[in-house]
PDB file of C-alpha atoms in Angstrom:
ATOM      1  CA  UNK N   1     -21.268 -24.700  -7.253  1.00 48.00           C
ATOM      2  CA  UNK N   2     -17.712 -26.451  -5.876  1.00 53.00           C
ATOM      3  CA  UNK N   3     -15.317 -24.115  -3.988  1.00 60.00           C
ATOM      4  CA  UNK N   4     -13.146 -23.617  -7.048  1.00 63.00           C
ATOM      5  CA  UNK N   5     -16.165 -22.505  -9.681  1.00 63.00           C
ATOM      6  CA  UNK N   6     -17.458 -20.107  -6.509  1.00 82.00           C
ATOM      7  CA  UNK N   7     -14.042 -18.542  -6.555  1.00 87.00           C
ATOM      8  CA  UNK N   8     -13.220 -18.293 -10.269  1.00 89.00           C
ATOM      9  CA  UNK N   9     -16.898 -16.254 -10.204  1.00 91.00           C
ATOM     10  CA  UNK N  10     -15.571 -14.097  -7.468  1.00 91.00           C
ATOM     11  CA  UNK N  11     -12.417 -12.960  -9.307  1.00 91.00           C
ATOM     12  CA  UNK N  12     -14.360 -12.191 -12.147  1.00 90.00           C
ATOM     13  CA  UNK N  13     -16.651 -10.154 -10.604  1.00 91.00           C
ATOM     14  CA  UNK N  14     -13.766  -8.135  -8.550  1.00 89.00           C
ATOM     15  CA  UNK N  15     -11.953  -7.634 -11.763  1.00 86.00           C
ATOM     16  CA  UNK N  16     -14.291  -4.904 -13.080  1.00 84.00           C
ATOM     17  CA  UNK N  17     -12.761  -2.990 -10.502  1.00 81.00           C
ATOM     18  CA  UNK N  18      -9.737  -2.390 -12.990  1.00 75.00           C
ATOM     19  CA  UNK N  19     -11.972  -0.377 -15.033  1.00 74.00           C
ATOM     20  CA  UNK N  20     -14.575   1.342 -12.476  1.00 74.00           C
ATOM     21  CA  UNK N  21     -14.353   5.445 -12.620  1.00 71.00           C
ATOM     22  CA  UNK N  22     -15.586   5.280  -9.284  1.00 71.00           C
ATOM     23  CA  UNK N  23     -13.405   3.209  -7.445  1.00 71.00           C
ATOM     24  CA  UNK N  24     -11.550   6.099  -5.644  1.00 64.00           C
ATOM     25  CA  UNK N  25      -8.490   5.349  -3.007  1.00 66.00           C
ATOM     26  CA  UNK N  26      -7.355   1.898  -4.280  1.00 76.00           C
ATOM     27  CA  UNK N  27      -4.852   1.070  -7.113  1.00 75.00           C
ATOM     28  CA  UNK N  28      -4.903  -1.489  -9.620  1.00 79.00           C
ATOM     29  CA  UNK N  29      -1.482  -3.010 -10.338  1.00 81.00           C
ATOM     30  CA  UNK N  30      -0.846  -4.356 -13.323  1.00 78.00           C
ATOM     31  CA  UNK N  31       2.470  -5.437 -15.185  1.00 77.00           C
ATOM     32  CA  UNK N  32       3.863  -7.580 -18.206  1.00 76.00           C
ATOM     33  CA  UNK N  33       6.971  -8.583 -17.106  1.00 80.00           C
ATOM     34  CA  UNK N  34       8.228 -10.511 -13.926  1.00 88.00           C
ATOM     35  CA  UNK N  35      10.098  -8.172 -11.644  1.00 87.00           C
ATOM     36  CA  UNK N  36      10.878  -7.804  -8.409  1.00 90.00           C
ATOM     37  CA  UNK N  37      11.488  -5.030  -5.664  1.00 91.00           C
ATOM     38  CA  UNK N  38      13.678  -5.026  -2.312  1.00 92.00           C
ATOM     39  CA  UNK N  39      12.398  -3.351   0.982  1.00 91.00           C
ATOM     40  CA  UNK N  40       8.870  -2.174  -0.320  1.00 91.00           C
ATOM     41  CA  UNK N  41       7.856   0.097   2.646  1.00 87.00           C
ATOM     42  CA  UNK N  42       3.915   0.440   3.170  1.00 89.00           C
ATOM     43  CA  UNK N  43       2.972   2.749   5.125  1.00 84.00           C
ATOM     44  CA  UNK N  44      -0.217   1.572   6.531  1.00 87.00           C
ATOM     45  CA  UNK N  45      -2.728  -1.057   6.956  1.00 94.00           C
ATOM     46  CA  UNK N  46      -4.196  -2.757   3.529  1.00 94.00           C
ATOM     47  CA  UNK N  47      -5.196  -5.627   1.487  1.00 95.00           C
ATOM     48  CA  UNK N  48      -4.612  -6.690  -1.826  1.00 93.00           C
ATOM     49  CA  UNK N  49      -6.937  -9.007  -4.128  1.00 94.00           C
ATOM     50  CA  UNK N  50      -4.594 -11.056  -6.346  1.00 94.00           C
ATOM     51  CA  UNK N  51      -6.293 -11.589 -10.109  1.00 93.00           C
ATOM     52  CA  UNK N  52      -3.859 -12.615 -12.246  1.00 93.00           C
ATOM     53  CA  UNK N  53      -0.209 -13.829 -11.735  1.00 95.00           C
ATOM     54  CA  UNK N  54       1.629 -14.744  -8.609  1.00 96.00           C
ATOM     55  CA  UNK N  55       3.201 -13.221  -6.063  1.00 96.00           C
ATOM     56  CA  UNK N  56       6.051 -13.684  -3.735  1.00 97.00           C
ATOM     57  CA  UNK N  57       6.555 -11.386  -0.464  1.00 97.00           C
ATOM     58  CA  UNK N  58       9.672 -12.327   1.876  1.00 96.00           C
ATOM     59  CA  UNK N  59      10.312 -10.344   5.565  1.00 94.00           C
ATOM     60  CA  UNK N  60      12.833 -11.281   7.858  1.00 90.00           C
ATOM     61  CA  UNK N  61      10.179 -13.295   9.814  1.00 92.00           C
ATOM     62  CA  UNK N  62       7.758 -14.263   6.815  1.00 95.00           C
ATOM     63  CA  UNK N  63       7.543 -16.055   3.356  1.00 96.00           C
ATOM     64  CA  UNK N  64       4.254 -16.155   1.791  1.00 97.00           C
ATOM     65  CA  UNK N  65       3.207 -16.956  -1.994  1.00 97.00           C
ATOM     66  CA  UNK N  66       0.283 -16.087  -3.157  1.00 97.00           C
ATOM     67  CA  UNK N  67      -2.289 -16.858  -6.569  1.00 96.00           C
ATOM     68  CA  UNK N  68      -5.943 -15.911  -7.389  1.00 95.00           C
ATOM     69  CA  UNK N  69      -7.935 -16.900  -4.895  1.00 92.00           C
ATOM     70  CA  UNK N  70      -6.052 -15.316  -1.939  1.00 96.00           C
ATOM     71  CA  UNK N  71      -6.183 -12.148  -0.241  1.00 96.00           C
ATOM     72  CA  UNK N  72      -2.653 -10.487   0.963  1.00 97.00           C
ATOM     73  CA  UNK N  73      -3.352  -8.489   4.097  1.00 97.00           C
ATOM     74  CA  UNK N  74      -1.051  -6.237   5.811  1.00 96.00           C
ATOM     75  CA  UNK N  75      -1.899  -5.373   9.297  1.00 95.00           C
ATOM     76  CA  UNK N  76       0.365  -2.777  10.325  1.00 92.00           C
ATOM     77  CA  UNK N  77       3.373  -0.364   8.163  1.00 87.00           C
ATOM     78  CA  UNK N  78       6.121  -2.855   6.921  1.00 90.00           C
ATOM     79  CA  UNK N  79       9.053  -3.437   4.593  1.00 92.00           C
ATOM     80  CA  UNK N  80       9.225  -6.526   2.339  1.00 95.00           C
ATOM     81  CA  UNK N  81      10.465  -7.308  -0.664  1.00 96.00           C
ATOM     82  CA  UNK N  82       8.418  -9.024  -3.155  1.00 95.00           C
ATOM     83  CA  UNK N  83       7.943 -10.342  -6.442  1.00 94.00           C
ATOM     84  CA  UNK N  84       5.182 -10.306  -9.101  1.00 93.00           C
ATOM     85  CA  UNK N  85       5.039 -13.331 -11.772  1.00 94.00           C
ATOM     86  CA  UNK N  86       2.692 -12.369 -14.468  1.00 93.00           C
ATOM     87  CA  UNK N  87       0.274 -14.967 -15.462  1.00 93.00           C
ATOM     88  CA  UNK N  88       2.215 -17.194 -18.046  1.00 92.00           C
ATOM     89  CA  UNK N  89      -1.007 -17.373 -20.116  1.00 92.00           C
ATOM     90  CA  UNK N  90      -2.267 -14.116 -20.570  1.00 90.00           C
ATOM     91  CA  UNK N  91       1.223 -12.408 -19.736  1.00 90.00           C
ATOM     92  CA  UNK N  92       0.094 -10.230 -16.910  1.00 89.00           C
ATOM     93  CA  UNK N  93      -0.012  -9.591 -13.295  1.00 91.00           C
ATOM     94  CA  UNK N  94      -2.903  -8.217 -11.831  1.00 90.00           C
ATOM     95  CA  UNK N  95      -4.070  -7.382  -8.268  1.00 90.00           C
ATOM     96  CA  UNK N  96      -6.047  -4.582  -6.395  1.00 89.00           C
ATOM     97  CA  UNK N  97      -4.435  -2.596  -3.711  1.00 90.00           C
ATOM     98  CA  UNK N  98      -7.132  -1.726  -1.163  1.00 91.00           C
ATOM     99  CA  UNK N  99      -5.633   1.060   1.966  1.00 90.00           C
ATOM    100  CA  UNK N 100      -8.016   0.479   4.604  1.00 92.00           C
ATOM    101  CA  UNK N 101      -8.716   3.848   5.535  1.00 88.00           C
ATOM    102  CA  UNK N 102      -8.403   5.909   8.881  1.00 87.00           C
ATOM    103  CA  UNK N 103     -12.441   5.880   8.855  1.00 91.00           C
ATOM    104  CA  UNK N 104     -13.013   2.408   8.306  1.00 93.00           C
ATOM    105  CA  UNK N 105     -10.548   1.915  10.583  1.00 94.00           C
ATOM    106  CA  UNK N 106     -11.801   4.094  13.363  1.00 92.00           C
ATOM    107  CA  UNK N 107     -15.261   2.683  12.829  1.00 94.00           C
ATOM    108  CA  UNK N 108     -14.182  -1.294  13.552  1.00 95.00           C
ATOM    109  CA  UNK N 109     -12.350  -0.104  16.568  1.00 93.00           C
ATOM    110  CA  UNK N 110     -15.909   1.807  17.566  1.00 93.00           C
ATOM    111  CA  UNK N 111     -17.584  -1.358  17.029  1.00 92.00           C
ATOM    112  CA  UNK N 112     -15.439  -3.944  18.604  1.00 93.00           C
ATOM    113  CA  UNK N 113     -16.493  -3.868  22.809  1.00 91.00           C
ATOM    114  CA  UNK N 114     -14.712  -6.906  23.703  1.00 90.00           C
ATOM    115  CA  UNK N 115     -10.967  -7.995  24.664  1.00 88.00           C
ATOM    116  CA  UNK N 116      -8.677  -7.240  22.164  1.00 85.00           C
ATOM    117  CA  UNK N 117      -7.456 -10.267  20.036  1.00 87.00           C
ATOM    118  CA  UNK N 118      -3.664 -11.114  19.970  1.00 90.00           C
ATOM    119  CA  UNK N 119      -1.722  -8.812  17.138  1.00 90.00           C
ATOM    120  CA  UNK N 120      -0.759 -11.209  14.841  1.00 92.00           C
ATOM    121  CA  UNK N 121       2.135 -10.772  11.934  1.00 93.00           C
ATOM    122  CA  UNK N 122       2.685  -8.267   9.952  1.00 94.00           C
ATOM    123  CA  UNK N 123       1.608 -10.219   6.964  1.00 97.00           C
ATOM    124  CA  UNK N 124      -0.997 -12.593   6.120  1.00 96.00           C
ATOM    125  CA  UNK N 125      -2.762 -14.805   3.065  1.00 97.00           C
ATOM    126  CA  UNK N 126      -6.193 -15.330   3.243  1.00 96.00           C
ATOM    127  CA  UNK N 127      -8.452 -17.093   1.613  1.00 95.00           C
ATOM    128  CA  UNK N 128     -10.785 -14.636  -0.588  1.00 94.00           C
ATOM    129  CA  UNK N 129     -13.596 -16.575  -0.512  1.00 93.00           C
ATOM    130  CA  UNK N 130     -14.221 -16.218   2.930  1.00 94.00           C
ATOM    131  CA  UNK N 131     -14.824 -12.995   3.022  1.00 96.00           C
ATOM    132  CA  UNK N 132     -17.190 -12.414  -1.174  1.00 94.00           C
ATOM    133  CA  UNK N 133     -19.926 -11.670   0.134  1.00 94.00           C
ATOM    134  CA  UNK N 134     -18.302  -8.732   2.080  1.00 96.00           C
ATOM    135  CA  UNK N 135     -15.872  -7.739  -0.498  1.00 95.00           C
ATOM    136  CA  UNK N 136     -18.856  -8.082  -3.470  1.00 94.00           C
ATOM    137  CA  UNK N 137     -20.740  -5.463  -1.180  1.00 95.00           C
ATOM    138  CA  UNK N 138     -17.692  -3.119  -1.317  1.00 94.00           C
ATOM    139  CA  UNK N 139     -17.299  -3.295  -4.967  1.00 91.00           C
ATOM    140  CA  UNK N 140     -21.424  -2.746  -5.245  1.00 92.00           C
ATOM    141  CA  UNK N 141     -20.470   0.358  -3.577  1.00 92.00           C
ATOM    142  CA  UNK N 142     -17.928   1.928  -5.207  1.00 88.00           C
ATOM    143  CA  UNK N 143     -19.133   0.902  -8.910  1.00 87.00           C
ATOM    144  CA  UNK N 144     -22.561   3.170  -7.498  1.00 89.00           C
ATOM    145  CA  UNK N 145     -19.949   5.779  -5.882  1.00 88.00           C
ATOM    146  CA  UNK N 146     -21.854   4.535  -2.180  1.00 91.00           C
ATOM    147  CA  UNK N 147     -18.613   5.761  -0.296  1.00 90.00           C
ATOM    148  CA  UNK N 148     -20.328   5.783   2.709  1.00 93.00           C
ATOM    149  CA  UNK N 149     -21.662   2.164   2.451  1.00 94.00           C
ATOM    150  CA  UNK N 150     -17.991   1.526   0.607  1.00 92.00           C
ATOM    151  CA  UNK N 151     -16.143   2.528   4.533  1.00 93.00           C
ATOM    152  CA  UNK N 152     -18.995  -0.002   6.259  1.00 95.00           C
ATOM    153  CA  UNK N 153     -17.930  -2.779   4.424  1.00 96.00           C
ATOM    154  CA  UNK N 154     -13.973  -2.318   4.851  1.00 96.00           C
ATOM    155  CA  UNK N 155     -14.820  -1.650   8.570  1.00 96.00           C
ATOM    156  CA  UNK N 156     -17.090  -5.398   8.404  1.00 97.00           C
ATOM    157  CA  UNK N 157     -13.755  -6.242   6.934  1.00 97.00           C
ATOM    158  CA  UNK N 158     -11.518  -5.243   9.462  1.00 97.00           C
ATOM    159  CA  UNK N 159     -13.699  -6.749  11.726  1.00 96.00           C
ATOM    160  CA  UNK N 160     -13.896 -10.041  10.278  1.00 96.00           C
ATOM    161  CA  UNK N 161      -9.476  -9.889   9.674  1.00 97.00           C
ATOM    162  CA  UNK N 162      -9.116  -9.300  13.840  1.00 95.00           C
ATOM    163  CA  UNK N 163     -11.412 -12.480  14.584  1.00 94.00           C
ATOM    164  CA  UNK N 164      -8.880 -14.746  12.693  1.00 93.00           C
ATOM    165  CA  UNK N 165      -6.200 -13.443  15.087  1.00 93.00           C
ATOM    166  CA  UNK N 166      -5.240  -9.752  13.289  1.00 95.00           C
ATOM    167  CA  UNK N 167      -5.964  -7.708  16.116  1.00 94.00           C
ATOM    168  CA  UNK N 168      -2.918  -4.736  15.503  1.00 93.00           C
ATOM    169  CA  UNK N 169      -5.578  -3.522  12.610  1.00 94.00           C
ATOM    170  CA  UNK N 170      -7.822  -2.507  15.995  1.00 92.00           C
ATOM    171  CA  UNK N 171      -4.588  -0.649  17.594  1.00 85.00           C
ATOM    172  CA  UNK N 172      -3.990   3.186  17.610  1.00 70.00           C
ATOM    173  CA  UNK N 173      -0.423   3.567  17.309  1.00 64.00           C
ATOM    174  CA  UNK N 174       1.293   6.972  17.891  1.00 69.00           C
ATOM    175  CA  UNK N 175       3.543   7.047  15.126  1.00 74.00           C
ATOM    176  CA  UNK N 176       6.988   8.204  15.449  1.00 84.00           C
ATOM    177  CA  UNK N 177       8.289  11.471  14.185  1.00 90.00           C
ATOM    178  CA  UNK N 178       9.829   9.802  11.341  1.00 90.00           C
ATOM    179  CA  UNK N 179       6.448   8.202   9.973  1.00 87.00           C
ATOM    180  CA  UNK N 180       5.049  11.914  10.519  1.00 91.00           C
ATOM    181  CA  UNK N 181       7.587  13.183   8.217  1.00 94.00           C
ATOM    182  CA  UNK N 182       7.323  10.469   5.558  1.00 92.00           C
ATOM    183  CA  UNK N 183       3.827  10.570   5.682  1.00 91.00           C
ATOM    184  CA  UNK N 184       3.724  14.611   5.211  1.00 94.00           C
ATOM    185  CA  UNK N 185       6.516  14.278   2.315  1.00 95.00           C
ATOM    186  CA  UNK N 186       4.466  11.610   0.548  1.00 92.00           C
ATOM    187  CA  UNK N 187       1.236  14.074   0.412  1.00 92.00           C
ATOM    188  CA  UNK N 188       3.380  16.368  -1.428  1.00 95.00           C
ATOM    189  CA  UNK N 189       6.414  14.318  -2.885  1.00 95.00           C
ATOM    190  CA  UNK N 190       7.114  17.724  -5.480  1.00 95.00           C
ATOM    191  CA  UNK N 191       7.845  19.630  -3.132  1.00 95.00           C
ATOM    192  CA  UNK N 192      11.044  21.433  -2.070  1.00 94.00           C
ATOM    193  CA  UNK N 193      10.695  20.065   1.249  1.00 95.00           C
ATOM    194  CA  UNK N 194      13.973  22.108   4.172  1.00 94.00           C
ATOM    195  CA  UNK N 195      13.881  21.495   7.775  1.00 94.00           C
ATOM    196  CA  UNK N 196      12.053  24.710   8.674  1.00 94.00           C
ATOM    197  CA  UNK N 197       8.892  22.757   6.868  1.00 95.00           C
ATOM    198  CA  UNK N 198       8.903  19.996   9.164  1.00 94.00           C
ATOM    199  CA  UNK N 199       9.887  22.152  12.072  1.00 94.00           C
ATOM    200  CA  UNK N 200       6.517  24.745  10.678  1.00 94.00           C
ATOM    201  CA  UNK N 201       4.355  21.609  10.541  1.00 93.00           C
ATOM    202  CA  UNK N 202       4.997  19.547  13.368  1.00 93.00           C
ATOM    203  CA  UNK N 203       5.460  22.513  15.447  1.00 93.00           C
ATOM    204  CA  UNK N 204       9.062  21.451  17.097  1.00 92.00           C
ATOM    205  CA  UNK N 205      12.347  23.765  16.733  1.00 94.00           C
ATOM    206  CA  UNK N 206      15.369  22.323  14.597  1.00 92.00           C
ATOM    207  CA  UNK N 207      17.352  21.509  17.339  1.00 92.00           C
ATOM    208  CA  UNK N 208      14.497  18.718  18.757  1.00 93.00           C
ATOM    209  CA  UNK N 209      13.804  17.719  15.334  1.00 93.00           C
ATOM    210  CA  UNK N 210      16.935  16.822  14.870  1.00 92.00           C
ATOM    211  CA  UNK N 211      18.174  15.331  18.461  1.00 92.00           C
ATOM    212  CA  UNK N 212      14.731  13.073  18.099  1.00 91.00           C
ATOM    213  CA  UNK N 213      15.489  11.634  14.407  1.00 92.00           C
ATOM    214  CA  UNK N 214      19.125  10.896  16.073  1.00 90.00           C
ATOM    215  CA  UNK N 215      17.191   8.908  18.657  1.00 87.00           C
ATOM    216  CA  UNK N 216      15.244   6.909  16.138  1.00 86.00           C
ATOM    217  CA  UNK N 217      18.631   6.700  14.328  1.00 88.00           C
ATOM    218  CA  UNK N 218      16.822   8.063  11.191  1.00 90.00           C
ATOM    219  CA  UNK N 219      18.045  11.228   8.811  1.00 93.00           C
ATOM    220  CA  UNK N 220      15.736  13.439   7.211  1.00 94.00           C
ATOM    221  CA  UNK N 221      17.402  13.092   4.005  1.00 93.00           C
ATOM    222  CA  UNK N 222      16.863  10.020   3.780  1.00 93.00           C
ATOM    223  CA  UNK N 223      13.464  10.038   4.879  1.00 94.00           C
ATOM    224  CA  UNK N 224      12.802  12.789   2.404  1.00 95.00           C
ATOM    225  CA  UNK N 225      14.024  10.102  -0.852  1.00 95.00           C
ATOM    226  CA  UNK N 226      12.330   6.999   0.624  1.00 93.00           C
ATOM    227  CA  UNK N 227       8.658   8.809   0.273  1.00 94.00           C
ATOM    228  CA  UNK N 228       9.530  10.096  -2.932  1.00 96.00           C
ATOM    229  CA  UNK N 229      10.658   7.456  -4.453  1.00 95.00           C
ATOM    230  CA  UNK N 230       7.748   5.340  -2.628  1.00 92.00           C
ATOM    231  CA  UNK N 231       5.272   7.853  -4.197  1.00 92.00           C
ATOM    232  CA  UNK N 232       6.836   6.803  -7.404  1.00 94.00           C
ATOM    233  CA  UNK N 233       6.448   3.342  -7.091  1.00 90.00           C
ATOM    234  CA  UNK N 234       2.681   3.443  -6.443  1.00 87.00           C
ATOM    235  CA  UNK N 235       2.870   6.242  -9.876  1.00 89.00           C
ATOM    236  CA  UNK N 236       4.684   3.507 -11.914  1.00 88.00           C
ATOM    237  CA  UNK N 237       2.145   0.525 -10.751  1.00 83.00           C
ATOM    238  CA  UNK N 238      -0.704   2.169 -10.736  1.00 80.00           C
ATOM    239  CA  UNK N 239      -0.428   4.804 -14.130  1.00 82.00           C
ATOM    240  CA  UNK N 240       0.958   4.609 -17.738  1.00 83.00           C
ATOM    241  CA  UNK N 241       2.939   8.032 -17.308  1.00 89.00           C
ATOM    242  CA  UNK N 242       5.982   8.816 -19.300  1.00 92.00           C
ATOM    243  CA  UNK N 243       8.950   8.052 -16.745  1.00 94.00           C
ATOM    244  CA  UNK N 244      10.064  11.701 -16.532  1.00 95.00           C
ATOM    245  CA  UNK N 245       6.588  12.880 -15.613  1.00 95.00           C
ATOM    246  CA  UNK N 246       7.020  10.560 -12.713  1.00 95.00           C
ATOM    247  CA  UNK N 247      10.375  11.697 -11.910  1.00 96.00           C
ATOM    248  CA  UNK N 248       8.827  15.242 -11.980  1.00 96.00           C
ATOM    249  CA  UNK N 249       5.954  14.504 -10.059  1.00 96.00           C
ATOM    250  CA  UNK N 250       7.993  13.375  -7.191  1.00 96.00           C
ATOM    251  CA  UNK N 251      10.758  15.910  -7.298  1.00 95.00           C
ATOM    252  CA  UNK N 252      13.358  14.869  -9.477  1.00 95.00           C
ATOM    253  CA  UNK N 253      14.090  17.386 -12.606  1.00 92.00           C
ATOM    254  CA  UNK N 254      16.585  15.198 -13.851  1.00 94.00           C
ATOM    255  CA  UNK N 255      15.333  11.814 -15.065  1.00 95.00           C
ATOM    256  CA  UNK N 256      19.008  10.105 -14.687  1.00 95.00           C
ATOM    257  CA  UNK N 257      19.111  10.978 -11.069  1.00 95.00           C
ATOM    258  CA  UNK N 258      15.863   9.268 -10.274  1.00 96.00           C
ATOM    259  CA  UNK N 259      16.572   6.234 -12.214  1.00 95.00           C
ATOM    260  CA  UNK N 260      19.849   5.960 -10.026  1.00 95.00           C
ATOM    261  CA  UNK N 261      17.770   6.841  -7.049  1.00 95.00           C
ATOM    262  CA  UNK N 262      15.231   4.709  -7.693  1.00 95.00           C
ATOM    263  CA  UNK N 263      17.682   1.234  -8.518  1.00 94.00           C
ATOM    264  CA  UNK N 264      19.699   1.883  -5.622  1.00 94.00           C
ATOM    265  CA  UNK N 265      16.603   2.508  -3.479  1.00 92.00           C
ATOM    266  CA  UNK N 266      14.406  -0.713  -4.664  1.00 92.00           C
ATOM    267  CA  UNK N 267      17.147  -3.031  -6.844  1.00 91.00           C
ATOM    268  CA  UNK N 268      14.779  -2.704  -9.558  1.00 89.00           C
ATOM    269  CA  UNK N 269      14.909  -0.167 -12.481  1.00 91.00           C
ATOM    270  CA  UNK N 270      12.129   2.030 -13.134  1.00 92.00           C
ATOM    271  CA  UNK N 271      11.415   1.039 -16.726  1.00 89.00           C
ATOM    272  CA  UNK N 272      11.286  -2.722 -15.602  1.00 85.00           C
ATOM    273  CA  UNK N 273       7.681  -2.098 -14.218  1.00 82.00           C
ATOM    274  CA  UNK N 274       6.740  -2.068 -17.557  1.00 66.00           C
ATOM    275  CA  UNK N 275       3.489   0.284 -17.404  1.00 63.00           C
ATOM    276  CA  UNK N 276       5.084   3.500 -18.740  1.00 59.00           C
TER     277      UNK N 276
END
């Protein structure tokens, strides 16, 4: 079997993850339409598996494009903006969205007992076939709901990503008290979230909340609408709900106002996703 035949089998196998029940904590993507999207924050490390379509991702320091056959790993929380190009045979764009978790994490950095490899970028295209055999024994897993076994082979993974030079993927970073807040608003984007929350949660008075967010030249307000509205962007890739239900389920009652928030926020109106 040539290299291409092996990898056209591999991205048909890893497509039945767009229809596996038991594929818990990753998202397929899928849209009809070419769109893009301006300073795409993600939060934390991941990797996606490109199956249909193309994809463009831009940062101040990076350019990548990427087609079946290669693996888009992010090493460490970034902006980016990007744009998907559905397939222009079958009309759609198609990729899994795999978070490498805080256990599989936590496990590679058990396992690794040796220097620490240099960080790397931010971003990175791989090739997929180098790492099947790995990824087939991940999707073995979670089609048998294995979630144990599922976490050994993303930590395999994350092992395998720091010997080709990824190493931030092995690093612990503190994260500031902005990426605390962000991270608490997007576990509950519905709620009504004041500044006694954070101040409750985090366990700081309102005064040091706010003198440390002036130091990190951030404002909780806008902290507040960038989870929200990154919450809906996963809701809109990753569902077929009505665009008000999204609007709801991140804390907008009025559908208008999120549509404005939303365009301002990504360049990109909701409805151009194309899922809903």
């Amino acid at each position: 079997m040539d290299a291409a035949t092996s990898t056209t089998t591999l991205l048909a196998q890893l497509a039945t993850l767009a229809s596996c029940q038991r594929a818990e904590g990753y998202a397929c993507i899928t849209a009809r339409r070419e769109h893009g999207a301006s300073s795409v924050e993600v939060p934390r490390p991941q990797f996606a598996i490109l199956l249909q379509g193309r994809k463009q991702v831009r940062t101040a320091q990076q350019t990548l494009e990427l087609a079946p056959g290669d693996l888009f790993l992010v090493t460490r929380r970034c902006r980016f903006d990007v744009v998907n190009i559905p397939d222009p045979h079958s009309g759609i764009y198609l990729s899994a969205i795999v978070p490498l978790c805080d256990e599989a994490l936590a496990a590679a950095r058990t396992l690794w007992n040796e220097p620490l490899p240099d960080a790397g970028l931010a971003l990175a295209r791989l090739p997929l076939a180098d790492h099947g055999a790995t990824l087939l024994q991940w999707r073995q897993a979670l089609e048998q709901g294995h979630y144990t076994e599922a976490r050994l082979a993303l930590a395999a993974l994350v092992v395998a990503f720091c010997r080709r030079g990824h190493g931030s993927l092995l690093a612990a970073p503190e994260p500031g008290l902005g990426e605390r807040i962000r991270d608490l608003v997007a576990a509950q984007p519905e709620r009504d979230w004041q500044s006694r929350d954070f101040e409750d949660q985090l366990g700081i008075s309102g005064a040091t909340l706010r003198r440390r967010l002036a130091s990190e030249q951030l404002s909780l307000r806008e902290l507040i609408v960038d989870a929200r509205l990154a919450h809906a962007m996963q809701l809109l890739y990753t569902t077929q709900l009505p665009l008000k239900t999204v609007a709801a389920r991140v804390g907008y009652r009025s559908l208008g106002s999120f549509n404005k928030r939303f365009a301002s926020r990504y360049g990109l109106e909701p409805a151009a996703i194309g899922n809903s």
